[in-house]
Coordinates of C-alpha atoms in Angstrom, one line a residue:
X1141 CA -3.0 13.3 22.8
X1142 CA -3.4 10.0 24.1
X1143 CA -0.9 8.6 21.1
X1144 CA 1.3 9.7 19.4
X1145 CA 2.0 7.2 15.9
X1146 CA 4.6 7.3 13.0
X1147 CA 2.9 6.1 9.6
X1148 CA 5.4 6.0 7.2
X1149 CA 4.9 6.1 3.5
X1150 CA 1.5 7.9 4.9
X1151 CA 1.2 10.3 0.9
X1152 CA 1.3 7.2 -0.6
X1153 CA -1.5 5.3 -2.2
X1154 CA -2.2 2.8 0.7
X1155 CA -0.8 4.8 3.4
X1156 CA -2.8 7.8 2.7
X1157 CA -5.8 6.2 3.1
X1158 CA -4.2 5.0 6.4
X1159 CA -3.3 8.3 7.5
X1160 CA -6.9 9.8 6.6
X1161 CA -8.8 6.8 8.5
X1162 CA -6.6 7.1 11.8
X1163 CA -6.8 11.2 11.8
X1164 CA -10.5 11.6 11.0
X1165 CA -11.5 8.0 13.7
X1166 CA -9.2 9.1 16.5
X1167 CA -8.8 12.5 16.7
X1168 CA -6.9 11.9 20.5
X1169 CA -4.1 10.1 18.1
X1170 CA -1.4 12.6 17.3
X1171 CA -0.6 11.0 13.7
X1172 CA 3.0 12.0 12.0
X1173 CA 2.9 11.5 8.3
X1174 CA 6.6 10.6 6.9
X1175 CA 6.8 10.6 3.4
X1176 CA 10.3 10.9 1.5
X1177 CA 8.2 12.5 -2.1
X1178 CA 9.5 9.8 -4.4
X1179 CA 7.1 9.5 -7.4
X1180 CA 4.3 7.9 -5.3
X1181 CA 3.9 10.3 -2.4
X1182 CA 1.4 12.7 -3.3
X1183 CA 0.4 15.3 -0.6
X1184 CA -2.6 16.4 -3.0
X1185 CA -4.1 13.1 -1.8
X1186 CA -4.5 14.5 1.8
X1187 CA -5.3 18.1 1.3
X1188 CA -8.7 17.0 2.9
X1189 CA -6.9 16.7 6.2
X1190 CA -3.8 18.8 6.2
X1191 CA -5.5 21.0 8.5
X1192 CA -6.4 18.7 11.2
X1193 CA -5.2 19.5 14.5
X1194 CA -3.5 15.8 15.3
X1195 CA -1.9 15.5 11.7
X1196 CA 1.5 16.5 11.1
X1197 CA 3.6 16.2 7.9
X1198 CA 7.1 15.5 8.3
X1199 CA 9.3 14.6 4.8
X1200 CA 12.3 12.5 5.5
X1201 CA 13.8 9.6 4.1
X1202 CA 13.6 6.4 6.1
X1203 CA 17.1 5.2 4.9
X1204 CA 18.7 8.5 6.7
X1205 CA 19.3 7.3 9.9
X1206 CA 20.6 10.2 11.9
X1207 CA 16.9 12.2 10.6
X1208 CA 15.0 9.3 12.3
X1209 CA 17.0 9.1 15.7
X1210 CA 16.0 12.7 15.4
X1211 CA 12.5 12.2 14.2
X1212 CA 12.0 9.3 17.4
X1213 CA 13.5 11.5 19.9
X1214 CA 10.8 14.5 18.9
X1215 CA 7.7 12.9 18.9
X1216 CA 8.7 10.0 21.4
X1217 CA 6.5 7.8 19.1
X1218 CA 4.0 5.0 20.7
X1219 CA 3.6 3.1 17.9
X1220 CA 5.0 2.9 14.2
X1221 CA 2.4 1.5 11.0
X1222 CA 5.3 1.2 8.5
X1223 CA 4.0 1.4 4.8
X1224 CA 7.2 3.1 3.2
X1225 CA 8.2 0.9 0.3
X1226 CA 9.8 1.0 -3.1
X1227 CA 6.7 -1.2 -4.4
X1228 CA 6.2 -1.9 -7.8
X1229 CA 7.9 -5.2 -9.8
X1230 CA 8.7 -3.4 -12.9
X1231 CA 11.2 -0.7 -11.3
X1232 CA 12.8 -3.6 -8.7
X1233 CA 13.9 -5.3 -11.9
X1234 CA 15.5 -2.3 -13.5
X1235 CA 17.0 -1.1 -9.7
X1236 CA 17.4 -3.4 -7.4
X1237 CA 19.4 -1.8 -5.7
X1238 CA 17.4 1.0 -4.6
X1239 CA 14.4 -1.4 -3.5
X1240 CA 17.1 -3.1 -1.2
X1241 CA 18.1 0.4 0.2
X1242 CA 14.8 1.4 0.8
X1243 CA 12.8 -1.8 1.7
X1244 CA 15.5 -3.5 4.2
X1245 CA 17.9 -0.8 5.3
X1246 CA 15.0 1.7 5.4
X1247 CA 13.1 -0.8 8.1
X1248 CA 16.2 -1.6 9.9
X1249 CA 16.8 2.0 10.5
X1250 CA 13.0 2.1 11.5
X1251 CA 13.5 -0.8 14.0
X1252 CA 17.0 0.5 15.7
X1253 CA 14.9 3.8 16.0
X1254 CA 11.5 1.6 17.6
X1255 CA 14.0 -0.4 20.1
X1256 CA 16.4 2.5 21.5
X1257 CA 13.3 4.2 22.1
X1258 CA 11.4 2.2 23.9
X1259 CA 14.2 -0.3 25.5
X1260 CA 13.2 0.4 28.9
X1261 CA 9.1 -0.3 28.8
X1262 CA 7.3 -1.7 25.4
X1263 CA 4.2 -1.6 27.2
X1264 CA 1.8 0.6 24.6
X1265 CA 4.3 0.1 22.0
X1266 CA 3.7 -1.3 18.9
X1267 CA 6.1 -1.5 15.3
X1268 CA 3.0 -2.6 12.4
X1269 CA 4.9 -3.6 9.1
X1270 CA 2.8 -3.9 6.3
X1271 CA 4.2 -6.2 3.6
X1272 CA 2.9 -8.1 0.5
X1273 CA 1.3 -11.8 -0.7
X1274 CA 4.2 -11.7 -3.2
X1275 CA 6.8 -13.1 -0.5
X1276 CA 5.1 -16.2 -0.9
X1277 CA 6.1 -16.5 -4.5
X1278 CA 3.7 -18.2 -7.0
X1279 CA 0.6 -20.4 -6.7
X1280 CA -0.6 -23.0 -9.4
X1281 CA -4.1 -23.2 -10.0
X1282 CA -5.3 -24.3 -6.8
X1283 CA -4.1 -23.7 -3.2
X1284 CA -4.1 -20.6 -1.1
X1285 CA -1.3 -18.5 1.0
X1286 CA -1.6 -18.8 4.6
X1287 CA 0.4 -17.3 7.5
X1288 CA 2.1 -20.8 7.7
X1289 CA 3.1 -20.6 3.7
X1290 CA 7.0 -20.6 3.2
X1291 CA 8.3 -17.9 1.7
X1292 CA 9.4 -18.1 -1.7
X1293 CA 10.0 -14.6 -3.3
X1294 CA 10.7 -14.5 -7.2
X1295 CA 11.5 -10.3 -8.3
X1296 CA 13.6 -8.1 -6.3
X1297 CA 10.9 -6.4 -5.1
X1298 CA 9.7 -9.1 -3.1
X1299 CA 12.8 -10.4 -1.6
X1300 CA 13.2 -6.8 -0.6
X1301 CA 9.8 -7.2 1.2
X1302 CA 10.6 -11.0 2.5
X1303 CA 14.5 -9.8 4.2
X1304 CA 12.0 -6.9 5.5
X1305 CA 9.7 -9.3 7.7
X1306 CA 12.4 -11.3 8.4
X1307 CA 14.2 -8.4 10.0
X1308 CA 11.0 -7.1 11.7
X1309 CA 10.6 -10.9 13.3
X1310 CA 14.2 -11.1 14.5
X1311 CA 13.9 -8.2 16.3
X1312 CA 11.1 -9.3 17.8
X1313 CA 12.9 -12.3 19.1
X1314 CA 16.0 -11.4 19.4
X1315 CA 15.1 -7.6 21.4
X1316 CA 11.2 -8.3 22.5
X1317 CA 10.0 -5.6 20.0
X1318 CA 6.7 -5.6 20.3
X1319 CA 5.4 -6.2 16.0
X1320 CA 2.7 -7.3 14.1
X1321 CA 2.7 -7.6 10.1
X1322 CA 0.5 -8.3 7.7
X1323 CA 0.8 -9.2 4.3
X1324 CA -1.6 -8.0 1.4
X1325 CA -3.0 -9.0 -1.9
X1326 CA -3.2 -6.3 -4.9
X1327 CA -4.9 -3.0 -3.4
X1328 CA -6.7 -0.8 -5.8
X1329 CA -8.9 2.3 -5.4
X1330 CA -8.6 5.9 -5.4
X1331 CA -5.4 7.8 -5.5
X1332 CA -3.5 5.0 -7.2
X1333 CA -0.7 5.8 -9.1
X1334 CA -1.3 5.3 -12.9
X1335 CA 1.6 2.9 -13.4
X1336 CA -0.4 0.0 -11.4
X1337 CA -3.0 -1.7 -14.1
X1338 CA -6.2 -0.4 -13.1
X1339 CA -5.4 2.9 -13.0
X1340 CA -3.2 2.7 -15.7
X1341 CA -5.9 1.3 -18.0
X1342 CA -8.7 3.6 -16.9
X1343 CA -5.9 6.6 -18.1
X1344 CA -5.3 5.0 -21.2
X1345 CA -9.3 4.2 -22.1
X1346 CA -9.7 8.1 -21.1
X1347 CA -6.4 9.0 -23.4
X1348 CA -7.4 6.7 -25.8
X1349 CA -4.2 4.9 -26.2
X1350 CA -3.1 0.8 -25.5
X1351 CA -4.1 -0.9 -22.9
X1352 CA -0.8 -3.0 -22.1
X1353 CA -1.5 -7.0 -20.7
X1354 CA 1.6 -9.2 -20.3
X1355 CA 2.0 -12.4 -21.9
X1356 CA -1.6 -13.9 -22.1
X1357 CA -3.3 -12.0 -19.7
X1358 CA -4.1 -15.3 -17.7
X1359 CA -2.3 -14.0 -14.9
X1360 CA -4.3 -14.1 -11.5
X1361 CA -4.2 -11.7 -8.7
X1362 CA -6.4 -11.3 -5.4
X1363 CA -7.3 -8.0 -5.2
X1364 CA -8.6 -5.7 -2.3
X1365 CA -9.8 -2.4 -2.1
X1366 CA -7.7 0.2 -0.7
X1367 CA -10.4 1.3 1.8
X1368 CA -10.8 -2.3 3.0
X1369 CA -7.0 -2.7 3.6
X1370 CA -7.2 0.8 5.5
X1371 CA -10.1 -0.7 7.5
X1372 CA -8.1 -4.0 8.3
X1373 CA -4.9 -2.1 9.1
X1374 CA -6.6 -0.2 12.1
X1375 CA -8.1 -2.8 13.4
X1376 CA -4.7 -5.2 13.3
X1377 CA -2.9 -2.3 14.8
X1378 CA -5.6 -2.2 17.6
X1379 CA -6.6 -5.4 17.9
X1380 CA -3.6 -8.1 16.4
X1381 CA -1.9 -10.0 18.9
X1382 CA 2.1 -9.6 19.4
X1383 CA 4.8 -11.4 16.7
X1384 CA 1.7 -12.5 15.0
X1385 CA 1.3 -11.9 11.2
X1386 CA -2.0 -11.5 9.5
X1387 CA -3.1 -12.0 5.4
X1388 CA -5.5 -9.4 4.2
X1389 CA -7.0 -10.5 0.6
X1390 CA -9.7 -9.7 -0.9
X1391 CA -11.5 -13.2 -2.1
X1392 CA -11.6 -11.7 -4.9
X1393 CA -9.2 -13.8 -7.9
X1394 CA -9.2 -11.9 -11.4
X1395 CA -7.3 -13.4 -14.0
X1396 CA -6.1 -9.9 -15.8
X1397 CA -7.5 -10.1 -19.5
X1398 CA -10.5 -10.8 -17.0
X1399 CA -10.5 -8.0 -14.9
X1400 CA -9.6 -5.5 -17.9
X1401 CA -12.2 -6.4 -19.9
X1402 CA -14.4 -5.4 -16.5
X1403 CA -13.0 -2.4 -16.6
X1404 CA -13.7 -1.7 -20.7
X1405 CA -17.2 -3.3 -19.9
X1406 CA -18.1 -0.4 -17.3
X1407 CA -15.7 2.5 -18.1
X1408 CA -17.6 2.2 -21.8
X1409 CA -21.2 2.4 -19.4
X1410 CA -19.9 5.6 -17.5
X1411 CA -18.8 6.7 -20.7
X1412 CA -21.6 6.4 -22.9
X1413 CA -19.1 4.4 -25.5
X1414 CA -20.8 1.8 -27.5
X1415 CA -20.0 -1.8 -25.7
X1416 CA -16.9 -3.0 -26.8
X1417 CA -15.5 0.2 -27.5
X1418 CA -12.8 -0.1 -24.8
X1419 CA -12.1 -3.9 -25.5
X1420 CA -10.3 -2.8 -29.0
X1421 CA -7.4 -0.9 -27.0
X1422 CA -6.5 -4.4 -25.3
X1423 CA -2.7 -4.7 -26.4
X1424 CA -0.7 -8.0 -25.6
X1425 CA 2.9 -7.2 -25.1
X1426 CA 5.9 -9.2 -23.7
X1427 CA 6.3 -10.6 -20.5
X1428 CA 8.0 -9.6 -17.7
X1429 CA 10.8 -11.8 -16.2
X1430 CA 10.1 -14.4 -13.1
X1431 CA 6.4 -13.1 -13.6
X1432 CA 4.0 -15.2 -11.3
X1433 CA 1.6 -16.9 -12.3
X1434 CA -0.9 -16.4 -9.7
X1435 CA -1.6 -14.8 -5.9
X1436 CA -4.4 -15.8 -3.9
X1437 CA -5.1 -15.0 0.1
X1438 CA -6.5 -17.0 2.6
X1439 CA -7.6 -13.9 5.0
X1440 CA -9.4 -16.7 7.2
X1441 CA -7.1 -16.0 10.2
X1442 CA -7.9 -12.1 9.8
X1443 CA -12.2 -13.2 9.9
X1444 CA -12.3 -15.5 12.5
X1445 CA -10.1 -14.1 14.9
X1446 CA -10.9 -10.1 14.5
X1447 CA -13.7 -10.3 12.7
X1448 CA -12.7 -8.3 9.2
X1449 CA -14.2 -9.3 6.0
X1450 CA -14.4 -7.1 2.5
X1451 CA -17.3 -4.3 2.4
X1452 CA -17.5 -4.5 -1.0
X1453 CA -17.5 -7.1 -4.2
X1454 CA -15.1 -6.4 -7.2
X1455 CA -17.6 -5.2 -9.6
X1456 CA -18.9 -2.7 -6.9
X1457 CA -15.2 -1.5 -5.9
X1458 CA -14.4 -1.4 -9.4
X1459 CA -17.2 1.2 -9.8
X1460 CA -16.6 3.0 -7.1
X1461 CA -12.6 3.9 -8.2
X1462 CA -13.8 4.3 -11.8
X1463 CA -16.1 7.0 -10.6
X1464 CA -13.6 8.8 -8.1
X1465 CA -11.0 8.7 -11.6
X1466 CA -13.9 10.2 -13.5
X1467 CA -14.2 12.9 -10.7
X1468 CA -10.6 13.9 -9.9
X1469 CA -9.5 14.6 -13.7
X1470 CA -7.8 17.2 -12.0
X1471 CA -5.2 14.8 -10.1
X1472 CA -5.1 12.5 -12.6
X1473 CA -3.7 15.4 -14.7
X1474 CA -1.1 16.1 -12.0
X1475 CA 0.1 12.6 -11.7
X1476 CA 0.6 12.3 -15.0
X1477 CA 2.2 15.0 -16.0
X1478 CA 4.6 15.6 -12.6
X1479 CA 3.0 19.0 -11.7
X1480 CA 1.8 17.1 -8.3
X1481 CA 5.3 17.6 -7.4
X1482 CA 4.2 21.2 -7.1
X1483 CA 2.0 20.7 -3.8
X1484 CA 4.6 20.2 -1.4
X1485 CA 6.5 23.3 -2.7
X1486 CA 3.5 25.7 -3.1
X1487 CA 1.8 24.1 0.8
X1488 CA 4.9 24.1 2.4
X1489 CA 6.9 26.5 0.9
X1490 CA 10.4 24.9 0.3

């Protein structure tokens, strides 16, 4: 193998489409998929690759640091895409704790293990952190995030993600680590799991129950699909230039009552509902604290200087992970009743 790379986070939502992109476009890339299992790491979402020759499942916990010096000093990794996260605002405000644990001790450990390694030559090396827009805080109605926009986090999740960078950069000054990060809008897509709106609204038209929008719905997000980010992530771990960072958004802003009431329009067309069917399950509940207001990317830099742009328009993406929902009952099923847990037990038997 001409590389051997860490992706960690790699049964995730983002990161397995990460992991399926890098083993099926370079099969001289020995990829190692480290995923801990928490309630977001689903093997079932790779079982089209498991097979594979260069893929390799290892399940660890980033935060155990004695299982990663370990891990490093197996594989002698060449580079590490770093998508392990505790990731969704809701749980940061009910634990912070654990999204500090996992988020900035979890990528320290990752770093120490990146630097020892490869101390004596970071020639081919590479540490890729993948973070989020929401370090940036909140827009008002007009302006854009850049790479240049201070940061300005508002849950625990994001300052999580913001001392994250910040620890990737230091290293990079302070050791020479060779990084790159990038920093996305929403994803959305296949294999999502159904606590994230879109998929939690296409399970709840399916189930027939509320569909939950905070406050007014006149929230705005940027949002990108999953396959897109996948895209942009090989080509920034190929192509991005050293202790530079990189936005990936979709230019593609939603204001949420907006976006669901896409969703109702074609989940009720796939269907074969009467229009407006879907629309009456639209449920207004309270707000979220330190809830932004609004997210939107300026992926210019990503454009003009490696040449990325979306494949596809909202409506069309929107389709596409309607219809993948609509095919994979089955994992939808699994997801949300816990028996996806089951994989890893039955595949690997543990």
């Amino acid at each position: 193998m001409s590389k051997t790379i860490l992706i960690t986070g790699g049964a995730g939502f983002i990161g397995s489409h990460v992991v399926r992109r890098f083993v099926n476009r370079f099969p001289d890339y020995q990829i190692v998929n480290l995923d801990a299992l928490t309630y977001a790491g689903n093997l079932e979402n790779l079982k089209d690759i498991e097979q594979k020759d260069n893929y390799i499942f290892e399940h660890g916990d980033i935060t155990d640091d004695s299982f990663i010096k370990n891990l490093f000093e197996k594989y002698r990794f060449d580079g590490v895409i770093h998508l392990a996260a505790e990731s969704h605002v809701d749980r940061s405000i009910t634990d912070p704790l654990a999204f500090a644990k996992t988020n900035i001790l979890g990528t320290m450990i990752l770093l120490n293990a990146a630097k020892e390694l490869w101390k004596d030559n970071f020639d081919g090396k590479r540490f890729y952190h993948i973070s989020t827009d929401e370090v940036y805080g909140t827009l008002g109605e007009t302006g854009l995030f850049t790479e240049e926009t201070s940061y300005d986090p508002n849950s625990p999740y994001s300052a999580s993600k913001a001392a994250s960078d910040h620890f990737v950069r230091a290293y990079g000054e302070t050791y020479g680590l060779p990084y790159v990060i990038s920093n996305c809008s929403n994803n959305y897509g296949p294999n999502h799991f159904p606590e994230k709106l879109i998929p939690l609204c296409i399970n709840n038209i399916l189930t027939k129950k509320p569909l939950p929008i905070y406050g007014d719905g006149k929230y705005t997000r940027d949002w990108l699909f999953v396959i897109d980010h996948a895209i942009a992530i090989v080509l920034i771990y190929h192509e991005g230039k050293n202790h530079e960072t990189y936005n990936i958004g979709g230019f593609n802003e939603w204001q949420n009552i907006d976006l669901v009431k896409e969703l109702c329009k074609q989940m009720d067309e796939k269907l074969g509902n009467e229009p407006g069917t879907s629309e009456q399950l639209i449920t207004f509940v309270k707000d979220r604290p330190g809830h932004d207001l609004r997210y939107a990317i300026d992926a210019t830099k990503l454009n003009k200087e490696l040449g990325w742009y979306p494949s596809v328009t909202f409506p069309e993406g929107l389709s596409q992970t309607i219809d993948w929902y609509l095919e994979n009952k089955e994992w939808l099923d699994h997801v949300t009743s816990g028996d996806y847990r089951n994989y890893y037990e039955q595949q690997y038997k543990v």
